[in-house]
């Protein structure tokens, strides 16, 4: 899973999960509190308990109201008995209400005073002041001024016999009118302060806030752990891998099936490790090749230098005492110097080839004329070495190729010099043929030398490759001649290959693309 998706999911979960949990919790709490309220206040209509606070207030004291209304009819004297009023008031206090009784114009019982007392003792015993704000510190006179007149409370208000007293008091009043045994009009009021409406709601809100914070906290922690774990494990793996690379150890693999960004990073890292390993191996190989080249060159230079030194000493010592001997000594020194020169040139060319710096001068040349001239020069040279050269040119007079004449000459010379170098027969033969093969001109150069073993044939164009037999022979060579030849032919857009039979001879083939004049 992609990190982005993971973050989106966790974000959604952080939002959705707490909402869902809160809904569940609220639902549970609602029912719990309704049940508690039902138990405490004897409320039946659980459906409306939180919907209509006036109704709720009304429900608080419904049974008390009914009881007192009944007494007003049957035993009105009880309603002025202090003992009864005190007892009832105490009951009402527990329901967040209190009792006021007015006889004529005088307040004969003010339960408000007991509310204050009860609140004070309650707050003290609880060690807090949670209900201190519910105190209604009103005197008898004040009550007298706000309470409705006798006979007012008979009507229904939609709140089951109660009505609301607005203004400072903010209370629900239930008025029970009665006539005292001594014939005076009196009213008992059950007062329920709106500030004390369902105090559990306050508690509920506080608990909900705590729960919201808790649920949010837990969800956030869970999501963070989920994302953190998905990131830390691969990061630790990558850390170990970088440590390995730092220590030069590239022989390990780091894998990841994960489709996220870190998985992609891990795969890229693995690719980088493989490339680094390849290039390190390549560097080691090339260093090894260079060492081989240096030792080959040192060996190949040593042979002619030893000869030059020997012949020069002979000259100094006066060993060459006849003009013929003198001539032979000087010629040998000259030939050996040439050999060294060729080797040094080969080395320079090799370093240029390695850096892709062969200076080509491509030109449009006539194939037939060019090869005729080349072979004429080579023929003279070979003749002096006692080698027979045969030459066939089957290419039309007008066939042209795009080539660097100097480099193609180098190719031919190199192949022929190998033919001469690896010649083991007394009757030495070199054959050159030119053929027209469609889009290409094919050049075939064969010799009747010692040939190349089948196992060596695929490698002779590799750098520094020398067959066992040529390594053990006295013929000089660095193993780079044919690799240069191959590079030059390929840089001309051609191809080179060889066939050979051990003890019989070798044939080298290469093709060069014909030049096609597109403008007719
Ligand atoms: P070298 O400097 O050793 O001649 P080359 O790259 O020119 O290097 O040739 C690679 C090897 O191929 C030689 O060492 C030799 O073993 C083999 N080889 C090339 N040409 C011939 C040939 N005409 N006859 C026999 N062996 C050959």
CSV table of N, CA, C and O and ligand atoms in Angstrom, one decimal, residues 414 418-419 421-422 447 450-452 460 465-467 470 477-483 506 508, ligand 1:
chain,number,residue,atom,x,y,z
A,414,UNK,N,47.2,-5.5,-40.0
A,414,UNK,CA,47.2,-6.3,-38.8
A,414,UNK,C,46.9,-7.7,-39.0
A,414,UNK,O,47.5,-8.6,-38.5
A,418,UNK,N,49.5,-10.9,-38.6
A,418,UNK,CA,49.2,-12.1,-37.8
A,418,UNK,C,49.4,-13.3,-38.6
A,418,UNK,O,50.0,-14.3,-38.1
A,419,UNK,N,48.9,-13.3,-39.9
A,419,UNK,CA,49.1,-14.4,-40.8
A,419,UNK,C,50.6,-14.8,-40.9
A,419,UNK,O,50.9,-16.0,-40.9
A,421,UNK,N,53.0,-13.8,-38.7
A,421,UNK,CA,53.5,-14.1,-37.4
A,421,UNK,C,53.2,-15.6,-37.0
A,421,UNK,O,54.1,-16.2,-36.4
A,422,UNK,N,52.0,-16.1,-37.4
A,422,UNK,CA,51.7,-17.4,-36.9
A,422,UNK,C,51.8,-18.4,-38.1
A,422,UNK,O,51.2,-19.5,-38.1
A,447,UNK,N,45.4,-17.5,-44.6
A,447,UNK,CA,46.9,-17.9,-44.6
A,447,UNK,C,46.9,-19.4,-44.4
A,447,UNK,O,45.9,-20.1,-44.1
A,450,UNK,N,49.5,-21.9,-38.7
A,450,UNK,CA,49.2,-23.0,-37.8
A,450,UNK,C,47.7,-23.1,-37.4
A,450,UNK,O,47.3,-24.1,-36.8
A,451,UNK,N,46.9,-22.1,-37.7
A,451,UNK,CA,45.5,-22.2,-37.4
A,451,UNK,C,45.2,-21.9,-36.0
A,451,UNK,O,46.1,-21.7,-35.1
A,452,UNK,N,43.9,-21.8,-35.7
A,452,UNK,CA,43.4,-21.5,-34.3
A,452,UNK,C,42.5,-22.6,-33.9
A,452,UNK,O,41.6,-23.0,-34.6
A,460,UNK,N,39.3,-14.7,-30.0
A,460,UNK,CA,40.5,-14.0,-30.5
A,460,UNK,C,40.3,-12.5,-30.7
A,460,UNK,O,41.3,-11.8,-30.8
A,465,UNK,N,43.4,-11.2,-25.5
A,465,UNK,CA,43.3,-12.7,-25.6
A,465,UNK,C,44.4,-13.2,-26.6
A,465,UNK,O,44.5,-12.8,-27.7
A,466,UNK,N,45.1,-14.2,-26.1
A,466,UNK,CA,46.1,-14.8,-26.9
A,466,UNK,C,45.9,-16.3,-26.6
A,466,UNK,O,45.7,-16.8,-25.5
A,467,UNK,N,46.0,-17.1,-27.7
A,467,UNK,CA,45.8,-18.5,-27.6
A,467,UNK,C,47.0,-19.1,-26.8
A,467,UNK,O,48.1,-18.5,-26.8
A,470,UNK,N,50.2,-19.4,-28.9
A,470,UNK,CA,50.9,-18.2,-29.2
A,470,UNK,C,51.6,-17.6,-28.0
A,470,UNK,O,52.6,-17.0,-28.1
A,477,UNK,N,53.6,-10.3,-29.1
A,477,UNK,CA,52.2,-10.0,-29.3
A,477,UNK,C,51.6,-9.6,-28.0
A,477,UNK,O,52.0,-10.1,-26.9
A,478,UNK,N,50.6,-8.7,-28.0
A,478,UNK,CA,50.0,-8.2,-26.8
A,478,UNK,C,48.6,-8.7,-26.6
A,478,UNK,O,48.0,-8.6,-25.6
A,479,UNK,N,48.0,-9.3,-27.7
A,479,UNK,CA,46.6,-9.7,-27.7
A,479,UNK,C,45.6,-8.6,-27.9
A,479,UNK,O,44.5,-8.7,-27.6
A,480,UNK,N,46.1,-7.4,-28.4
A,480,UNK,CA,45.2,-6.3,-28.6
A,480,UNK,C,45.0,-6.0,-30.1
A,480,UNK,O,44.0,-5.3,-30.4
A,481,UNK,N,45.8,-6.6,-30.9
A,481,UNK,CA,45.8,-6.3,-32.4
A,481,UNK,C,44.4,-6.6,-32.9
A,481,UNK,O,43.8,-5.7,-33.5
A,482,UNK,N,43.8,-7.8,-32.7
A,482,UNK,CA,42.5,-8.1,-33.3
A,482,UNK,C,41.4,-7.3,-32.6
A,482,UNK,O,40.3,-7.1,-33.3
A,483,UNK,N,41.5,-6.9,-31.3
A,483,UNK,CA,40.5,-6.2,-30.7
A,483,UNK,C,40.4,-4.8,-31.3
A,483,UNK,O,39.3,-4.2,-31.5
A,506,UNK,N,44.1,-20.1,-41.4
A,506,UNK,CA,43.0,-19.3,-40.9
A,506,UNK,C,42.5,-18.4,-42.0
A,506,UNK,O,43.3,-17.9,-42.8
A,508,UNK,N,40.2,-14.8,-42.2
A,508,UNK,CA,39.6,-13.7,-41.6
A,508,UNK,C,38.6,-13.0,-42.6
A,508,UNK,O,39.0,-12.8,-43.7
B,1,LIG,P1,48.6,-10.8,-30.8
B,1,LIG,O1,49.4,-9.5,-30.6
B,1,LIG,O2,48.9,-11.9,-29.8
B,1,LIG,O3,48.8,-11.3,-32.2
B,1,LIG,P2,45.9,-10.4,-31.7
B,1,LIG,O4,44.8,-9.8,-31.1
B,1,LIG,O5,46.4,-9.9,-33.1
B,1,LIG,O6,47.1,-10.5,-30.7
B,1,LIG,O7,45.6,-11.9,-31.9
B,1,LIG,C1,45.0,-12.7,-30.8
B,1,LIG,C2,45.4,-14.1,-30.9
B,1,LIG,O8,44.7,-14.8,-32.0
B,1,LIG,C3,46.8,-14.3,-31.2
B,1,LIG,O9,47.6,-14.3,-29.9
B,1,LIG,C4,46.8,-15.7,-31.8
B,1,LIG,O10,46.9,-16.7,-30.8
B,1,LIG,C5,45.5,-15.8,-32.5
B,1,LIG,N1,45.7,-15.5,-34.0
B,1,LIG,C6,45.3,-14.3,-34.6
B,1,LIG,N2,45.5,-14.4,-35.9
B,1,LIG,C7,46.0,-15.7,-36.2
B,1,LIG,C8,46.4,-16.4,-37.3
B,1,LIG,N3,46.4,-15.8,-38.6
B,1,LIG,N4,46.8,-17.6,-37.2
B,1,LIG,C9,46.9,-18.2,-36.0
B,1,LIG,N5,46.5,-17.6,-34.8
B,1,LIG,C10,46.1,-16.3,-34.9
